């Protein structure tokens, strides 16, 4: 591991049960005819039913507290795992929480939305704007009322949040020890870019040769950049924040766009099969929007031979199981 002094000096507030386990999936591996499959259980981070955003929030809430904020503001889809974990993190830290959620208020609360309410978040319904577009206006109103808001971007995906996954790659490398170089691929859901960018920086710091394979789960781009361009830009900003002299180029990025199906949150046969197989063979729950799609992509990469029977692949489970309940009617196999 290269110099991590800047990472270690960043403001951080402990929120998760870390390190999360790394365990084999022998039954799924056997069913698919190889390769060896490991899973990193970030669904077990512990904060309000867990998930990968806890890692980002440790650094983001650390920064918010250091700046004297008294409320955090973020946004996402109605069943956003990020928003649920942000609401929980704010509660732990004694901060208020405002969420800009896409869509309209439903007649009944379930899944992540139910948990948002239980955790005390104030919800602002934003219609078609599900990527935090209303955050600035919410912050203006809070400032006008004397509050000190701290903005957490969509998905927690800025350089501060991505640092959580630089630390996560260090955690994984220490867990695997001498076996780290045996892992040929790490496969994960890629959406707002922070997890992907952080892993890229962590790979460089750790000197690892593994291929980072992000499965794009959302065909809708936000802003002027494509998701790939955003990830590269964010990886560069994160490297700069940590004092790492490294330039990321297109060749450093593996982002698979061929598994987005009908789009964000639209469940198809690939997601249903992946969720069913992982549950019935390994007793592990995936979610319908992120990890179900990413595991579906991994299964296809194995079946088409892009990941071979002699490889060792690690699937990074980024959490999200509360959303299963909101999509119950679409998941019957």
mmCIF file with all atom_site columns, C-alpha atoms in Angstrom, residues 6 29 70 75 221-222 229 262 286 308 314 323 331:
data_model
loop_
_atom_site.group_PDB
_atom_site.id
_atom_site.type_symbol
_atom_site.label_atom_id
_atom_site.label_alt_id
_atom_site.label_comp_id
_atom_site.label_asym_id
_atom_site.label_entity_id
_atom_site.label_seq_id
_atom_site.pdbx_PDB_ins_code
_atom_site.Cartn_x
_atom_site.Cartn_y
_atom_site.Cartn_z
_atom_site.occupancy
_atom_site.B_iso_or_equiv
_atom_site.pdbx_formal_charge
_atom_site.auth_seq_id
_atom_site.auth_comp_id
_atom_site.auth_asym_id
_atom_site.auth_atom_id
_atom_site.pdbx_PDB_model_num
ATOM 1  C CA . UNK A 1 6   ? -3.850  12.083  3.783   1.00 0.00 ? 6   UNK A CA 1
ATOM 2  C CA . UNK A 1 29  ? -19.966 -21.229 -8.118  1.00 0.00 ? 29  UNK A CA 1
ATOM 3  C CA . UNK A 1 70  ? -26.711 21.147  12.175  1.00 0.00 ? 70  UNK A CA 1
ATOM 4  C CA . UNK A 1 75  ? -31.581 13.383  -2.485  1.00 0.00 ? 75  UNK A CA 1
ATOM 5  C CA . UNK A 1 221 ? -27.237 10.332  -17.490 1.00 0.00 ? 221 UNK A CA 1
ATOM 6  C CA . UNK A 1 222 ? -27.178 13.386  -15.235 1.00 0.00 ? 222 UNK A CA 1
ATOM 7  C CA . UNK A 1 229 ? -16.578 10.573  -17.723 1.00 0.00 ? 229 UNK A CA 1
ATOM 8  C CA . UNK A 1 262 ? -35.353 -1.047  -19.404 1.00 0.00 ? 262 UNK A CA 1
ATOM 9  C CA . UNK A 1 286 ? -29.862 -8.975  -3.080  1.00 0.00 ? 286 UNK A CA 1
ATOM 10 C CA . UNK A 1 308 ? -13.407 -18.105 -16.851 1.00 0.00 ? 308 UNK A CA 1
ATOM 11 C CA . UNK A 1 314 ? -15.288 -11.020 -5.818  1.00 0.00 ? 314 UNK A CA 1
ATOM 12 C CA . UNK A 1 323 ? -36.211 -2.228  -1.356  1.00 0.00 ? 323 UNK A CA 1
ATOM 13 C CA . UNK A 1 331 ? -40.218 -10.517 -7.747  1.00 0.00 ? 331 UNK A CA 1
#
